[in-house]
Amino acid sequence: MSTDLPVPETKVLAVASHVVFGNVGNTMAAFVIQSLGCDVAALNTVHYSNHTGYKQVKGTKTSSEEIRDLYDGLKQSYLDDYDMMLSGYIPSAEGVDAVGSIARDLKLKSGMKTGSFFWVLDPVMGDDGRLYVNDNVVPAYKNLLREADLILPNQFEAELLSDTKITSLASLKIALTHLHKTHRIPHVLVTSVRLPSSPSDSPTPTLSVVGSTMRSDLSPRTFRITVPAIDCFFSGTGDMFAALLVVRLREAIISSNLLNTKSWISPDDIPADELPLAKAAEQVLASMQAVLEKTKAARDEALSEGAMGGPLGTMEKEKDSEKRGHLRRTKAAEVRVVRNVSDLKEPVVKFRAEALVVDGEEAEVQNTGEEGLERGPEHGSQSDDGVLTDEQEVGVKGQTDIPLREEASNSP
């Protein structure tokens, strides 16, 4: 196995939830980013015993005052020299404002050197038409969008931020155009995209991520990566997706000699499927598919008949068996990221980006690659940055079977 690291020394501030048990939120993100050779400072927005997919949890949320205070503590000791920032689940509008002020301060500090700071914002608000946060969190995020370099909304969140109902590739392009032109967001990657016009060549369901890097006229350059789903429910995959993207995007930017350009925007002559964001996403999905396939195999083994003799296996046959069965299944599906770190470091890319040209309600696919992540029948829900909600289907950011991100619970 190669010992080469994908990027030079890089310092990342990760703002997300934290759990004592499990691989979600900053527990997932910090490990993934560190495994690829980057330093991580983790600022936790909640402290829970476990993710809420277990349907029972103890812990506390971090107040906006505590978020500001923790950052002030870093500043007073000159520990605020970060190259990138990744933000995920934030439990309140006041917390969103606090995280925004941190990003602004870091951008201001790096202002003398173009491209020296990059903020990846995952605006965790909800999924499938349902908010997981208070209504005032939505405008709080909208007020921050101009500060971010890359946002990672799911389809529902992209609708909220763009004020556009996404029902086709054409309306998705309208949403992307709005985000680029109105909010001046350089890069957008929409996860868990489910449209009637999505690819259906495979006999099994598929999910897509759709991304864009704006041109100099603020118009979108749109690409799509479609992947096959895995028939299993996972937690924390959205946090893994975002963390991998932080490193792989920086790697692609360095390879393209764009590290010293504003917001790492490619020249207009770079086609959509050759964008650094597209190339980074290909590697991210390759790593995730490999890790999740192995997690699914380990889960199936743990839940097999021969493995039912453990404490929960015995108790499932007694009273309260439904609850105990859920706890057993949830624990068995914890992502095996630690044991499969080689898949993070050396992904085998199978799912390629394809450029999308949208005209009215039609989309022409150019440079078609292989298929991507599909999803299966077992449902669950996930909390962004690591906190899960109950029984809800999530997509390529937090997808039912191969969730790329967890949807955030609004209560501990």
Coordinates of C-alpha atoms in Angstrom, one line a residue, residues 25-263:
G25 CA -20.3 13.5 13.1
N26 CA -16.9 14.7 14.1
T27 CA -16.1 11.2 15.4
M28 CA -16.3 10.1 11.7
A29 CA -15.0 13.3 10.1
A30 CA -11.9 13.7 12.2
F31 CA -10.8 10.1 11.7
V32 CA -11.3 10.2 8.0
I33 CA -9.5 13.5 7.5
Q34 CA -6.6 12.5 9.8
S35 CA -6.3 9.2 8.0
L36 CA -5.5 11.1 4.8
G37 CA -2.8 13.0 6.5
C38 CA -4.4 16.3 7.6
D39 CA -4.6 17.8 11.1
V40 CA -8.1 18.3 12.5
A41 CA -9.3 20.6 15.3
A42 CA -12.8 19.4 16.2
L43 CA -15.3 21.9 17.6
N44 CA -18.4 19.9 18.6
T45 CA -21.9 21.3 18.3
V46 CA -23.5 18.5 20.4
H47 CA -22.2 15.9 22.8
Y48 CA -24.3 12.7 22.7
S49 CA -23.8 9.2 24.0
N50 CA -24.8 7.8 20.6
H51 CA -26.6 8.9 17.5
T52 CA -30.3 9.2 17.6
G53 CA -30.9 6.3 15.2
Y54 CA -30.9 4.2 18.4
K55 CA -34.0 6.1 19.4
Q56 CA -32.6 6.8 22.8
V57 CA -29.8 9.1 23.7
K58 CA -28.3 11.2 26.5
G59 CA -26.2 14.3 26.1
T60 CA -26.2 18.0 25.6
K61 CA -26.1 20.6 22.8
T62 CA -23.4 23.3 22.6
S63 CA -24.8 26.8 22.9
S64 CA -23.9 29.5 20.5
E65 CA -22.1 31.3 23.3
E66 CA -20.0 28.1 24.0
I67 CA -19.2 27.8 20.3
R68 CA -17.9 31.4 20.2
D69 CA -16.0 30.9 23.5
L70 CA -14.3 27.8 22.2
Y71 CA -13.1 29.6 19.1
D72 CA -12.0 32.6 21.2
G73 CA -9.9 30.2 23.2
L74 CA -8.2 29.0 20.1
K75 CA -7.5 32.6 18.9
Q76 CA -6.0 33.7 22.2
S77 CA -3.4 31.0 21.9
Y78 CA -2.8 31.7 18.2
L79 CA -4.4 28.3 17.3
D80 CA -6.5 29.6 14.5
D81 CA -4.3 29.0 11.5
Y82 CA -6.6 26.8 9.4
D83 CA -6.4 26.0 5.7
M84 CA -10.0 24.7 5.5
M85 CA -13.2 24.5 7.5
L86 CA -15.9 21.9 7.4
S87 CA -19.2 22.6 9.1
G88 CA -22.1 20.2 9.6
Y89 CA -24.9 19.9 12.0
I90 CA -25.6 23.1 14.0
P91 CA -28.6 22.9 16.4
S92 CA -29.9 26.5 16.3
A93 CA -30.0 29.6 14.3
E94 CA -27.8 31.3 16.9
G95 CA -25.3 28.5 16.5
V96 CA -25.4 29.0 12.7
D97 CA -24.6 32.7 13.2
A98 CA -21.7 31.8 15.5
V99 CA -20.2 29.4 13.1
G100 CA -20.6 32.0 10.3
S101 CA -18.7 34.5 12.4
I102 CA -15.9 32.0 12.8
A103 CA -15.7 31.4 9.0
R104 CA -15.7 35.1 8.3
D105 CA -12.9 35.6 10.8
L106 CA -10.8 32.9 9.2
K107 CA -11.5 34.3 5.7
L108 CA -10.5 37.8 6.9
K109 CA -7.3 36.4 8.4
S110 CA -6.4 34.7 5.1
G111 CA -7.4 37.7 3.0
M112 CA -3.9 38.7 2.0
K113 CA -3.3 35.3 0.3
T114 CA -5.9 34.3 -2.3
G115 CA -7.1 30.7 -2.0
S116 CA -5.5 30.1 1.3
F117 CA -8.8 29.3 3.2
F118 CA -11.7 27.3 1.9
W119 CA -15.0 26.7 3.7
V120 CA -17.1 23.6 3.0
L121 CA -20.6 24.1 4.4
D122 CA -23.1 21.3 4.9
P123 CA -26.4 23.1 5.6
V124 CA -28.1 20.5 7.7
M125 CA -31.8 21.4 7.9
G126 CA -34.0 18.4 6.8
D127 CA -34.9 16.0 4.0
D128 CA -37.9 14.6 2.1
G129 CA -39.9 17.8 2.7
R130 CA -39.4 17.8 6.5
L131 CA -37.3 20.2 8.6
Y132 CA -35.3 18.8 11.5
V133 CA -34.5 22.3 12.8
N134 CA -36.5 25.3 13.8
D135 CA -37.8 27.5 10.9
N136 CA -35.4 30.3 11.8
V137 CA -32.4 28.1 10.9
V138 CA -33.3 28.4 7.1
P139 CA -32.8 32.2 6.9
A140 CA -29.8 32.0 9.1
Y141 CA -28.1 29.7 6.5
K142 CA -29.2 31.8 3.6
N143 CA -27.4 34.8 5.3
L144 CA -24.2 32.7 5.3
L145 CA -24.2 31.4 1.8
R146 CA -22.1 34.2 0.3
E147 CA -19.3 33.3 2.8
A148 CA -19.1 29.6 1.8
D149 CA -16.9 28.3 -1.0
L150 CA -18.7 24.9 -1.4
I151 CA -22.1 23.8 0.0
L152 CA -23.4 20.2 0.3
P153 CA -27.2 20.4 0.5
N154 CA -29.4 17.5 -0.2
Q155 CA -32.3 18.0 -2.7
F156 CA -34.8 19.3 -0.1
E157 CA -32.2 21.7 1.4
A158 CA -31.2 22.9 -2.1
E159 CA -34.9 23.7 -2.6
L160 CA -35.1 25.7 0.6
L161 CA -31.9 27.7 -0.1
S162 CA -32.8 28.4 -3.8
D163 CA -36.6 28.9 -3.3
T164 CA -37.0 26.4 -6.2
K165 CA -39.0 23.2 -6.3
I166 CA -36.7 20.6 -7.9
T167 CA -38.8 18.1 -10.0
S168 CA -36.6 17.7 -13.1
L169 CA -33.1 18.3 -14.3
A170 CA -34.3 21.6 -15.7
S171 CA -35.6 22.8 -12.4
L172 CA -32.4 21.5 -10.7
K173 CA -30.4 23.7 -13.1
I174 CA -32.6 26.7 -12.1
A175 CA -31.8 26.0 -8.5
L176 CA -28.1 25.8 -9.2
T177 CA -28.2 29.0 -11.2
H178 CA -29.9 30.7 -8.3
L179 CA -27.3 29.6 -5.8
H180 CA -24.5 30.7 -8.1
K181 CA -25.9 34.0 -9.2
T182 CA -27.9 35.2 -6.2
H183 CA -25.7 33.9 -3.4
R184 CA -22.4 33.8 -5.3
I185 CA -21.6 30.3 -4.2
P186 CA -18.7 29.1 -6.3
H187 CA -19.3 25.3 -5.9
V188 CA -22.5 23.3 -5.1
L189 CA -22.8 19.6 -4.7
V190 CA -26.4 18.4 -4.3
T191 CA -26.8 15.0 -2.7
S192 CA -29.7 12.5 -2.6
V193 CA -31.0 13.6 -5.9
R194 CA -34.1 11.7 -6.9
L195 CA -35.8 12.7 -10.1
P196 CA -38.1 10.9 -12.6
S197 CA -35.5 11.5 -15.2
S198 CA -32.7 10.0 -13.2
P199 CA -30.8 7.1 -14.9
S200 CA -32.7 3.8 -14.6
D201 CA -30.7 1.5 -16.8
S202 CA -29.8 -0.7 -13.9
P203 CA -32.4 -3.3 -12.7
T204 CA -31.8 -2.0 -9.2
P205 CA -32.5 1.5 -7.9
T206 CA -29.8 4.2 -8.2
L207 CA -29.0 7.5 -6.6
S208 CA -27.2 10.5 -7.9
V209 CA -25.1 13.4 -6.8
V210 CA -25.2 16.5 -9.0
G211 CA -22.6 19.2 -8.7
S212 CA -21.6 22.4 -10.4
T213 CA -18.7 25.0 -10.3
M214 CA -19.7 28.4 -11.6
R215 CA -18.2 30.1 -14.7
S216 CA -17.0 33.7 -14.7
D217 CA -20.5 34.8 -15.8
L218 CA -21.9 32.8 -12.7
S219 CA -23.6 30.2 -14.9
P220 CA -23.4 26.6 -13.7
R221 CA -21.3 23.8 -15.1
T222 CA -23.3 20.7 -14.1
F223 CA -22.2 17.1 -13.7
R224 CA -23.8 14.0 -12.3
I225 CA -22.4 10.8 -10.8
T226 CA -24.8 7.9 -10.4
V227 CA -24.1 5.0 -8.1
P228 CA -25.9 1.7 -7.2
A229 CA -27.5 1.5 -3.8
I230 CA -26.6 -1.0 -1.0
D231 CA -29.5 -2.8 0.6
C232 CA -28.8 -1.6 4.1
F233 CA -29.2 1.4 6.4
F234 CA -26.1 3.1 7.6
S235 CA -25.3 6.1 9.9
G236 CA -22.5 8.6 9.5
T237 CA -21.9 8.2 5.8
G238 CA -22.8 11.9 5.1
D239 CA -20.1 12.9 7.5
M240 CA -17.7 10.5 5.8
F241 CA -18.7 11.9 2.4
A242 CA -18.0 15.5 3.5
A243 CA -14.7 14.6 5.2
L244 CA -13.4 12.7 2.2
L245 CA -14.4 15.6 -0.1
V246 CA -12.4 18.1 2.0
V247 CA -9.2 16.2 1.3
R248 CA -9.9 14.9 -2.2
L249 CA -11.0 18.4 -3.5
R250 CA -7.8 19.9 -2.1
E251 CA -5.9 17.2 -3.8
A252 CA -7.7 17.8 -7.2
I253 CA -7.2 21.6 -6.8
I254 CA -3.4 21.2 -6.2
S255 CA -3.2 18.8 -9.2
S256 CA -5.0 21.5 -11.4
N257 CA -2.7 24.2 -10.1
L258 CA -5.6 26.2 -8.7
L259 CA -4.7 26.5 -5.0
N260 CA -3.9 30.2 -5.3
T261 CA -7.1 31.1 -7.1
K262 CA -10.1 32.7 -5.5
S263 CA -12.4 30.0 -4.1

